[in-house]
CSV table of C-alpha atoms in Angstrom, one decimal:
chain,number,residue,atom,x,y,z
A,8,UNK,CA,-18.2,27.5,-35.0
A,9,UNK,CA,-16.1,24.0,-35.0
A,10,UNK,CA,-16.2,22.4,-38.6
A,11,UNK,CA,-13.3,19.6,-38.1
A,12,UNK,CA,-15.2,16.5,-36.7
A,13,UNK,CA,-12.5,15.6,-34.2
A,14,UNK,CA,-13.8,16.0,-30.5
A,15,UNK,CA,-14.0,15.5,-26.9
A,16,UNK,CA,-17.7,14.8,-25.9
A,17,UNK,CA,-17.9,15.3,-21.7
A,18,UNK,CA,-20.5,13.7,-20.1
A,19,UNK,CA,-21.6,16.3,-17.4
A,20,UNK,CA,-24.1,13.6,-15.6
A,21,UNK,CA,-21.2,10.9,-15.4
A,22,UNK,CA,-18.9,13.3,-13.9
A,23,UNK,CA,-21.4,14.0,-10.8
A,24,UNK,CA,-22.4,10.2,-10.9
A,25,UNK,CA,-18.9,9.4,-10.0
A,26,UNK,CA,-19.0,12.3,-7.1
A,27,UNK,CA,-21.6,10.5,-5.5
A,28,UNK,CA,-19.7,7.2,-5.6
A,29,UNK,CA,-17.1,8.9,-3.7
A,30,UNK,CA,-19.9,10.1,-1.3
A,31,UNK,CA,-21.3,6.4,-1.4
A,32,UNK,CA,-17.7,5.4,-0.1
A,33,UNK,CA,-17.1,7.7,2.5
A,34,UNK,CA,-21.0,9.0,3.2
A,35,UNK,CA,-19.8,10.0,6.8
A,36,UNK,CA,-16.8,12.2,5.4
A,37,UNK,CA,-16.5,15.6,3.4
A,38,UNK,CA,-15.7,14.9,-0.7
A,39,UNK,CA,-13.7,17.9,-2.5
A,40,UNK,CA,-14.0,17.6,-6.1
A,41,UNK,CA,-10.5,18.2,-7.8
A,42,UNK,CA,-10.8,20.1,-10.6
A,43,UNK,CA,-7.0,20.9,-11.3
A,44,UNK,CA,-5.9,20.9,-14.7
A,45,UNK,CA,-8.5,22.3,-15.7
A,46,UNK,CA,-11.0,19.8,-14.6
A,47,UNK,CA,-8.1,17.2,-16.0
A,48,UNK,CA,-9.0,17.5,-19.0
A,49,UNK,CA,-12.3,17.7,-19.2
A,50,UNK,CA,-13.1,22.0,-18.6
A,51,UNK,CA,-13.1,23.2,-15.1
A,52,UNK,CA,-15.6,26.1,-15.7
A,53,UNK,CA,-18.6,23.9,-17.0
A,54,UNK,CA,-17.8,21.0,-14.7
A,55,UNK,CA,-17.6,23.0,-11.8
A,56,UNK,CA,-20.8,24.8,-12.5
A,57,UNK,CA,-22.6,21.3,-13.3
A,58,UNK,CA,-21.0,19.6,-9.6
A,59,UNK,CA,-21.4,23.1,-8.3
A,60,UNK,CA,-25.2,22.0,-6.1
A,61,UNK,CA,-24.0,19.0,-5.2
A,62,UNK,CA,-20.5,19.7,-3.2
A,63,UNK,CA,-19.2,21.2,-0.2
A,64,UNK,CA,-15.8,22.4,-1.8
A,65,UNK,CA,-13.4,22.4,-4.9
A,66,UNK,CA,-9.6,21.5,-5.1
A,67,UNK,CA,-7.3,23.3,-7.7
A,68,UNK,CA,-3.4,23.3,-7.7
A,69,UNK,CA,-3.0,26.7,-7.8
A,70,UNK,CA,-4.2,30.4,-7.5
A,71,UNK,CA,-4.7,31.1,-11.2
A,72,UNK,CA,-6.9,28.1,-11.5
A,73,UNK,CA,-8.8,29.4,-8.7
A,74,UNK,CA,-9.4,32.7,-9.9
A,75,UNK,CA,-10.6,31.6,-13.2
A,76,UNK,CA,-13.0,30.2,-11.8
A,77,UNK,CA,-14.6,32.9,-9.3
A,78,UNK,CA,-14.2,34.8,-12.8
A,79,UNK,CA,-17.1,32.3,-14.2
A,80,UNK,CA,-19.0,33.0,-11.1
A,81,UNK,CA,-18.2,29.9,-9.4
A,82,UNK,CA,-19.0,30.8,-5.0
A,83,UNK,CA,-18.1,27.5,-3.5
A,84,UNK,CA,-14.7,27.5,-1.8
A,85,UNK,CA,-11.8,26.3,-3.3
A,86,UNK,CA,-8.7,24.4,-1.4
A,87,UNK,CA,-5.2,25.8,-2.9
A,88,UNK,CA,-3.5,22.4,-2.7
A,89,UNK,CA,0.0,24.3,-3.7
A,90,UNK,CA,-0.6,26.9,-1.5
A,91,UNK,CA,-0.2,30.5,-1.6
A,92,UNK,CA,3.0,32.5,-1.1
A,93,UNK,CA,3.3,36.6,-1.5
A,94,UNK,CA,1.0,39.7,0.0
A,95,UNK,CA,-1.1,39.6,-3.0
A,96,UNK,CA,-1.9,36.2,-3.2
A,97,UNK,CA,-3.0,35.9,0.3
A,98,UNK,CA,-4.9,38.8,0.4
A,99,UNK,CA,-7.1,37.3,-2.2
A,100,UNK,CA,-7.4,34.2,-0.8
A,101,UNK,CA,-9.2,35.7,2.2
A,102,UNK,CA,-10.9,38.4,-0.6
A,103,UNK,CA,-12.2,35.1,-2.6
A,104,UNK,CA,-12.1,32.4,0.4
A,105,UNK,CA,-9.6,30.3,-1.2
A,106,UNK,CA,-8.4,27.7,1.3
A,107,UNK,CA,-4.9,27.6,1.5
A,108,UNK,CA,-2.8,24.1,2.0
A,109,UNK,CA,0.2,25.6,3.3
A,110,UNK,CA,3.1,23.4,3.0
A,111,UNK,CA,6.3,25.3,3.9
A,112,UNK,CA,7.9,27.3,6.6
A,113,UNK,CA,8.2,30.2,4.2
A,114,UNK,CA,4.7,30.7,3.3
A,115,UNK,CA,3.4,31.0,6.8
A,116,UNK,CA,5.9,33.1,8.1
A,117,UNK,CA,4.8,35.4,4.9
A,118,UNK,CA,1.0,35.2,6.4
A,119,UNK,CA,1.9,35.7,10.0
A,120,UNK,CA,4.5,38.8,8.7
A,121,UNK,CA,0.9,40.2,7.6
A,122,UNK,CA,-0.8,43.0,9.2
A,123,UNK,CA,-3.2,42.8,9.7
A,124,UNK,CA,-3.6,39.1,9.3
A,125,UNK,CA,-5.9,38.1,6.8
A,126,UNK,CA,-8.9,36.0,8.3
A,127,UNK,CA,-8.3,32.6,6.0
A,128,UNK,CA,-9.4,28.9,6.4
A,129,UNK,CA,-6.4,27.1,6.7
A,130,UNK,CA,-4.8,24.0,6.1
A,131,UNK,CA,-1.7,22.6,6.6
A,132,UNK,CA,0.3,19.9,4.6
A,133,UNK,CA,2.2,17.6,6.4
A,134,UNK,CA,4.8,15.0,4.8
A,135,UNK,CA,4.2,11.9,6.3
A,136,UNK,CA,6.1,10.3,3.3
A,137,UNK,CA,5.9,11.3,0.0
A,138,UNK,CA,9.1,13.8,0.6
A,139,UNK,CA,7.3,16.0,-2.2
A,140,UNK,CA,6.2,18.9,-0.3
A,141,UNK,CA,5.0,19.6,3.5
A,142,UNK,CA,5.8,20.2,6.9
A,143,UNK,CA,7.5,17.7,9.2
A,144,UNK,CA,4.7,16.8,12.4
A,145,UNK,CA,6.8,18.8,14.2
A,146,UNK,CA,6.5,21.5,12.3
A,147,UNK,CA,3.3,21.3,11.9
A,148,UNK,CA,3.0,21.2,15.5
A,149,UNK,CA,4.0,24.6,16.1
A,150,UNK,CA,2.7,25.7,13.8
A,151,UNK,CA,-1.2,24.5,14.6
A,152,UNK,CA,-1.2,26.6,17.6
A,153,UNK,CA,-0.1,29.8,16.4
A,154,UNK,CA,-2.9,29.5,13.1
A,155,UNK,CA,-5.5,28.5,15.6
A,156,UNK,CA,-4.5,31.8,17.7
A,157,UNK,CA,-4.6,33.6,14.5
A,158,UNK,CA,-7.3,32.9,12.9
A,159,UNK,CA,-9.6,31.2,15.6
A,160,UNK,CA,-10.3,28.0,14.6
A,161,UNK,CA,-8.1,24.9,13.7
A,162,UNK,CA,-6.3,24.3,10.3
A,163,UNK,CA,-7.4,21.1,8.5
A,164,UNK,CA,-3.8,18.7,8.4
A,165,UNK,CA,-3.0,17.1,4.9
A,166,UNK,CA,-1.0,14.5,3.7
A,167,UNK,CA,-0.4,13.1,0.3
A,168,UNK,CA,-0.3,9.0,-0.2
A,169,UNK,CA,2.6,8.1,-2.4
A,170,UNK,CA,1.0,4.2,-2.9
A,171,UNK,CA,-2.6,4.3,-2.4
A,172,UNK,CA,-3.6,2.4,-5.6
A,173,UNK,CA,-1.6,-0.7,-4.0
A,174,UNK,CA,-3.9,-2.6,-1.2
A,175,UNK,CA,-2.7,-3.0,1.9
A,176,UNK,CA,0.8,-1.1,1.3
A,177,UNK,CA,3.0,-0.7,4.2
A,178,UNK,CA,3.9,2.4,3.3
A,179,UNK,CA,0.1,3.7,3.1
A,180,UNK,CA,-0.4,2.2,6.8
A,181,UNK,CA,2.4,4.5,8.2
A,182,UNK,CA,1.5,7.2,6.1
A,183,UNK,CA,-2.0,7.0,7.4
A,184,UNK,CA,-0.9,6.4,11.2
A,185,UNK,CA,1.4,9.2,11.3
A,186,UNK,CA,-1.1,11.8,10.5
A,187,UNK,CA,-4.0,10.3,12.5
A,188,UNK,CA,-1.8,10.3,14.8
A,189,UNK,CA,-0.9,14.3,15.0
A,190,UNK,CA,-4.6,15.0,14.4
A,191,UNK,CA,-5.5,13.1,16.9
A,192,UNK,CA,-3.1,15.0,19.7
A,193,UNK,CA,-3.7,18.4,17.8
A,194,UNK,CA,-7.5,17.8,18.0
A,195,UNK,CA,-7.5,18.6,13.6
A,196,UNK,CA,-9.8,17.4,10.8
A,197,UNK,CA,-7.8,15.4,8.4
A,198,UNK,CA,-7.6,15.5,4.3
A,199,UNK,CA,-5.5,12.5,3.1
A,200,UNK,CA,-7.3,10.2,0.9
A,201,UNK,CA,-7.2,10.5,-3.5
A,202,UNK,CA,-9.6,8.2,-5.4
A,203,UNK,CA,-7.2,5.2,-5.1
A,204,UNK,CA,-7.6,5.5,-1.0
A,205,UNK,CA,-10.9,6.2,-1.0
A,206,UNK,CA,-11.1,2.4,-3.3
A,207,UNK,CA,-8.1,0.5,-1.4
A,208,UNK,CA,-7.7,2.4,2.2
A,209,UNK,CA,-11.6,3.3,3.5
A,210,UNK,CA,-10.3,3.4,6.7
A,211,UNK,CA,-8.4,6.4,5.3
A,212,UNK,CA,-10.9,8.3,4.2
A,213,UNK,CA,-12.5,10.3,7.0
A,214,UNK,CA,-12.6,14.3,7.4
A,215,UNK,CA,-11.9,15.6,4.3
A,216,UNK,CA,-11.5,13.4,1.1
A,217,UNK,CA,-10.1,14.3,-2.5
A,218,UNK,CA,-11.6,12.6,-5.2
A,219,UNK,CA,-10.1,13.4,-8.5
A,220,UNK,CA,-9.2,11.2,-11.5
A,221,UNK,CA,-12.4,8.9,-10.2
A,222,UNK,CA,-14.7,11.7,-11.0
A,223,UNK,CA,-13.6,11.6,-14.7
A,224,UNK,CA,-15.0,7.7,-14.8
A,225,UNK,CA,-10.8,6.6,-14.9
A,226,UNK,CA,-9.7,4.1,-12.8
A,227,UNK,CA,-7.4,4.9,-10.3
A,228,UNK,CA,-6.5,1.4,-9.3
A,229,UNK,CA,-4.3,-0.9,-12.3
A,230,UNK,CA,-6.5,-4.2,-12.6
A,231,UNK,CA,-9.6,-2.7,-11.9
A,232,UNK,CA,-12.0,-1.7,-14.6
A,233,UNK,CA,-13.9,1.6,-14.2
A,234,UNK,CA,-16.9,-0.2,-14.6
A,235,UNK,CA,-15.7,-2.5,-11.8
A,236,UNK,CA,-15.5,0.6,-9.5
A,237,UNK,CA,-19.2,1.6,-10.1
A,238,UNK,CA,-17.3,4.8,-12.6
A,239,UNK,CA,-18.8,6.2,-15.5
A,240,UNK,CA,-16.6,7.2,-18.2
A,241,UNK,CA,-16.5,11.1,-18.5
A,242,UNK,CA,-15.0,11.9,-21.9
A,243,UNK,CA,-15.3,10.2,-25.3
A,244,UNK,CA,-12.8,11.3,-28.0
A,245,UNK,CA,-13.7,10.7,-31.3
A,246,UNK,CA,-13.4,11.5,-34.9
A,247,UNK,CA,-14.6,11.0,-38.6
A,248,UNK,CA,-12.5,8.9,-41.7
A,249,UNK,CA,-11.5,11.5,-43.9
A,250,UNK,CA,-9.7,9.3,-46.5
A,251,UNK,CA,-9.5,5.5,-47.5
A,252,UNK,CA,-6.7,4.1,-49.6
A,253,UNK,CA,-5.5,0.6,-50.9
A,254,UNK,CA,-1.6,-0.3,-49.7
A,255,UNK,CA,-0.1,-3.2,-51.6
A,256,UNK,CA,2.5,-5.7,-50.0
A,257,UNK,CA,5.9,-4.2,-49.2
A,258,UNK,CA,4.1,-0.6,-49.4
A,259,UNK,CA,4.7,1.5,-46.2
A,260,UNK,CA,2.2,4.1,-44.0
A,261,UNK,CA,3.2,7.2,-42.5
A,262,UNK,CA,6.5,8.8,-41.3
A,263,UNK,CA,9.7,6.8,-41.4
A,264,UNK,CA,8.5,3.6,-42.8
A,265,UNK,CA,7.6,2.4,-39.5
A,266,UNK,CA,4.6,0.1,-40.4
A,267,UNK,CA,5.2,-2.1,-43.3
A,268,UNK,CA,1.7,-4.0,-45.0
A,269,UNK,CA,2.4,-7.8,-45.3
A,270,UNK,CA,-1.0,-8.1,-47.2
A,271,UNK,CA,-3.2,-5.9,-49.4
A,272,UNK,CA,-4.5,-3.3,-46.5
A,273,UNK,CA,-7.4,-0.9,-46.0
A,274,UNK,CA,-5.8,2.1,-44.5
A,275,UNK,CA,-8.3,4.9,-43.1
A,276,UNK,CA,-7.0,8.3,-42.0
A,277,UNK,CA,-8.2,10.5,-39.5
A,278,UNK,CA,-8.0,14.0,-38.4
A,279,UNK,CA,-6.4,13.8,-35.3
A,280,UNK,CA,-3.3,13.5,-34.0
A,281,UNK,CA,-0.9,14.8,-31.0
A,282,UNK,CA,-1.1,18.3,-31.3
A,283,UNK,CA,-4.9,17.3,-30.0
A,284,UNK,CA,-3.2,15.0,-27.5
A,285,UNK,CA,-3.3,11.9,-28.9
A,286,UNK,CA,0.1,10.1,-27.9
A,287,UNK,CA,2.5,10.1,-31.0
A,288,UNK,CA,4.7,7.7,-28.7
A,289,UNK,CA,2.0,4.9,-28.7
A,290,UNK,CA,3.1,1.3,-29.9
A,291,UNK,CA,1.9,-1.2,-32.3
A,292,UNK,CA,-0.9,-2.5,-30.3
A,293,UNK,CA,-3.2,0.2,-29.6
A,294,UNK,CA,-6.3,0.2,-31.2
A,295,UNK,CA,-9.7,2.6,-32.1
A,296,UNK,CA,-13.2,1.0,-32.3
A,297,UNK,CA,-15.6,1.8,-35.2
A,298,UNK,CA,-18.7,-0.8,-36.5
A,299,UNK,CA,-18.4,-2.3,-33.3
A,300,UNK,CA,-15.1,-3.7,-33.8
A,301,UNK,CA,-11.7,-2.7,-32.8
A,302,UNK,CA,-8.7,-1.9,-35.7
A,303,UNK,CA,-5.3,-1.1,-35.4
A,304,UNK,CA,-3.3,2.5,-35.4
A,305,UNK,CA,-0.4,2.3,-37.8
A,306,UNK,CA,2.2,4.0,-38.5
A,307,UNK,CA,3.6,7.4,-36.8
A,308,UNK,CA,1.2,9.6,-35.5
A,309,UNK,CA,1.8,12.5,-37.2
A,310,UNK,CA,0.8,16.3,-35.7
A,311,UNK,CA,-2.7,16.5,-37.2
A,312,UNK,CA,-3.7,12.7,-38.0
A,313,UNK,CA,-3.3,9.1,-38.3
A,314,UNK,CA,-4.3,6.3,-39.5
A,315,UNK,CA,-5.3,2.9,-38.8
A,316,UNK,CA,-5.7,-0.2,-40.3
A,317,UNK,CA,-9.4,-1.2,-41.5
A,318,UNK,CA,-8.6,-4.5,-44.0
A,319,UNK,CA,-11.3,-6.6,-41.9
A,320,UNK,CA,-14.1,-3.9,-41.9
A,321,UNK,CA,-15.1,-4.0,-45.6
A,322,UNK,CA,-18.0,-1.8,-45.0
A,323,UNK,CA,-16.0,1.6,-43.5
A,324,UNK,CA,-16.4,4.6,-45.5
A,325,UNK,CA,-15.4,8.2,-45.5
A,326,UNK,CA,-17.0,9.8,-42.8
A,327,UNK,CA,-17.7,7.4,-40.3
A,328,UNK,CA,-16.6,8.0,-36.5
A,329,UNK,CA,-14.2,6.5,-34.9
A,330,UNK,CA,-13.7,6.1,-30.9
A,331,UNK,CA,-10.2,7.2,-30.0
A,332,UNK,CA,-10.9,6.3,-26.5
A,333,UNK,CA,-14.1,6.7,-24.2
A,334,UNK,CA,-16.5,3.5,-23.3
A,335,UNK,CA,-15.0,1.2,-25.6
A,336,UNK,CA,-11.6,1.4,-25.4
A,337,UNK,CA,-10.5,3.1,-22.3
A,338,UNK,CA,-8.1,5.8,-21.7
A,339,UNK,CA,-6.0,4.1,-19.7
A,340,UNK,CA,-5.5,1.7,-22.1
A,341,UNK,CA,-4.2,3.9,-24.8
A,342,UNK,CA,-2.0,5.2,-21.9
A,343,UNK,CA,-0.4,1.7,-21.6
A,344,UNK,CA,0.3,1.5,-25.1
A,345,UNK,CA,2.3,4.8,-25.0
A,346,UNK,CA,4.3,4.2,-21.6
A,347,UNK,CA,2.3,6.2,-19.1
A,348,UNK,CA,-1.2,6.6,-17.2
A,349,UNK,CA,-4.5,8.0,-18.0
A,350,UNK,CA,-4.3,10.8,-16.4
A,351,UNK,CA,-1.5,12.3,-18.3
A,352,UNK,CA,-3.4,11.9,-21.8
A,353,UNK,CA,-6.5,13.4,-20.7
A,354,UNK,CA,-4.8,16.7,-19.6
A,355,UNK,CA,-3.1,16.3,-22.8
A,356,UNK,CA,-6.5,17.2,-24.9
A,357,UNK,CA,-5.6,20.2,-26.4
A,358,UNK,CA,-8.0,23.7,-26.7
A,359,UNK,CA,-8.3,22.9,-31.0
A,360,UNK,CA,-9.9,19.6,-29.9
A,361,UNK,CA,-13.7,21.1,-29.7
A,362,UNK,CA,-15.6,20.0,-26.6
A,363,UNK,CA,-18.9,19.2,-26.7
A,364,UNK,CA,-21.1,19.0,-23.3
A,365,UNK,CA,-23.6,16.2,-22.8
A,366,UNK,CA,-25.6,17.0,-19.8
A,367,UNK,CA,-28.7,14.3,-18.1
């Protein structure tokens, strides 16, 4: 039972909404639904079960995730995109059908050392640029042949864009040629383009496609509205006023005096804060929306609340709620105030934030 009023509602049908506008972009390719981080965010266990009829695949970064989810009686297969390294680990890939991105000489030397082999769907990462992880084409090469020996049939080649939210970036093109390219020669289904490619590189997206921060109703592309993108926004955060108070001129709000009231203020306090994931970094500007209007945070946010300024709302009480973010002020706008992207403050949501799970 959750009595604090501060939570994350998750809209189930907006989530699979925004996997079929990934389809509707690339309707002649394959669309994995990433569901890393848990779900980033937003619970992997109930959105996977909710997309669970309607795709071909999942995507987690690694085998724990994966596992938890065969746990909650998930079947589809699930792509490793970290791969899988150790006896044990590839054992119950082929136990579970995980599909493994394999991105290093080490780890297929570990599944080739196996005997016997276990029989796994494959796939192999090859860095055509962002220097992060993979195989070089050569490498991949080689190593094609012997998997396709092994395990009789081809291994799916990956790559990673390291600008796909910037149109018509150079480095995107080369990206994209290089492993066309290989696959091409190698006769391999491809996996290379995010939700930024899928919106800014459609000639990317073929074979197999990874839609993630899209399918959370987040734009993936700065200057472009969700709404823009035919999104849905996934998760709403919100909470209740718990205390008004009166601040006089010169009076200060919060830890270390950092906002100062010029005028007689409203100040309303919430029950929130970042141990829930709300951003204590965030500046002056960022705002909530309650009465249909927007107010101010002020001061620090502390670990369990804040507060924000409501002077020009005369008629908030106690107990109203208050949009954090969600449809009206969107997540990657709080992000901006507080230095960094959307996708970082929606893993950020924190287990003691309750979730609740809006479905149709």
């Amino acid at each position: 039972m959750h009595h604090r009023p501060t939570q994350a509602k998750i809209n189930l049908s907006a989530i699979l909404s925004n996997y079929q506008q990934a389809v509707k972009l690339a309707p002649k390719a394959q669309q994995l639904a990433v569901i890393k981080a848990d779900a980033y965010g937003h619970g992997a266990v109930d959105v996977a079960a909710y997309l669970e009829p309607h795709v071909p695949a999942f995507a987690v970064a690694f085998i724990d995730e994966a596992l938890s989810l065969r746990a909650a009686g998930i079947d589809k297969p699930i792509v490793i995109l970290e791969g899988l390294s150790g006896e044990e680990e590839l054992r119950l890939a082929a136990q579970y059908n995980f599909w493994p991105l394999l991105h290093s000489n080490e780890q297929l030397i570990a599944l080739t050392a196996l005997s016997p082999v276990p029989d796994l769907h494959c796939w192999l990462k090859v860095d055509t640029g962002m220097h992060r992880l993979g195989l070089t084409p050569v490498e991949a090469q080689s190593w094609v042949d012997k998997l396709t020996r092994l395990m009789q049939r081809k291994p799916v080649l990956a790559s990673h864009f390291s600008c796909a939210e910037e149109p018509d970036s150079p480095i995107s093109m080369h990206q994209m040629q290089q492993l066309f390219a290989l696959a091409a020669h190698l006769d391999c289904e491809v996996s290379l383009a995010n939700s930024a490619a899928l919106t800014t590189l459609p000639q990317s997206a073929v074979g197999w496609n990874r839609p993630g921060i899209m399918l959370y109703g987040s734009s993936p592309i700065a200057g472009k509205s969700a709404a823009e993108l035919g999104l849905q926004v996934a998760m709403t955060v919100t909470s209740q006023i718990m205390a008004i108070r009166d601040v006089l001129p010169g009076e200060t709000v919060g830890y270390n005096c950092r906002w100062q009231a010029d005028t007689p203020s409203r100040i309303a306090t919430l029950p929130i804060g970042y141990a829930d994931g709300y951003p204590r970094l965030i500046n002056s500007a960022s705002e909530v929306f309650l009465h249909g209007q927007r107010a101010k945070v002020v001061g620090t946010v502390s670990m369990d609340m804040l507060t924000i300024d409501v002077t020009h709302i005369p008629q908030v009480q106690a107990g109203d709620e208050v949009e954090l973010w969600g449809e009206n002020i969107p997540v990657n706008e709080v992000a901006a105030h507080a230095n960094t992207i959307g996708y970082e403050l929606l893993t950020r949501v924190t287990q003691r934030m309750q979730r609740i799970y809006l479905r149709d």
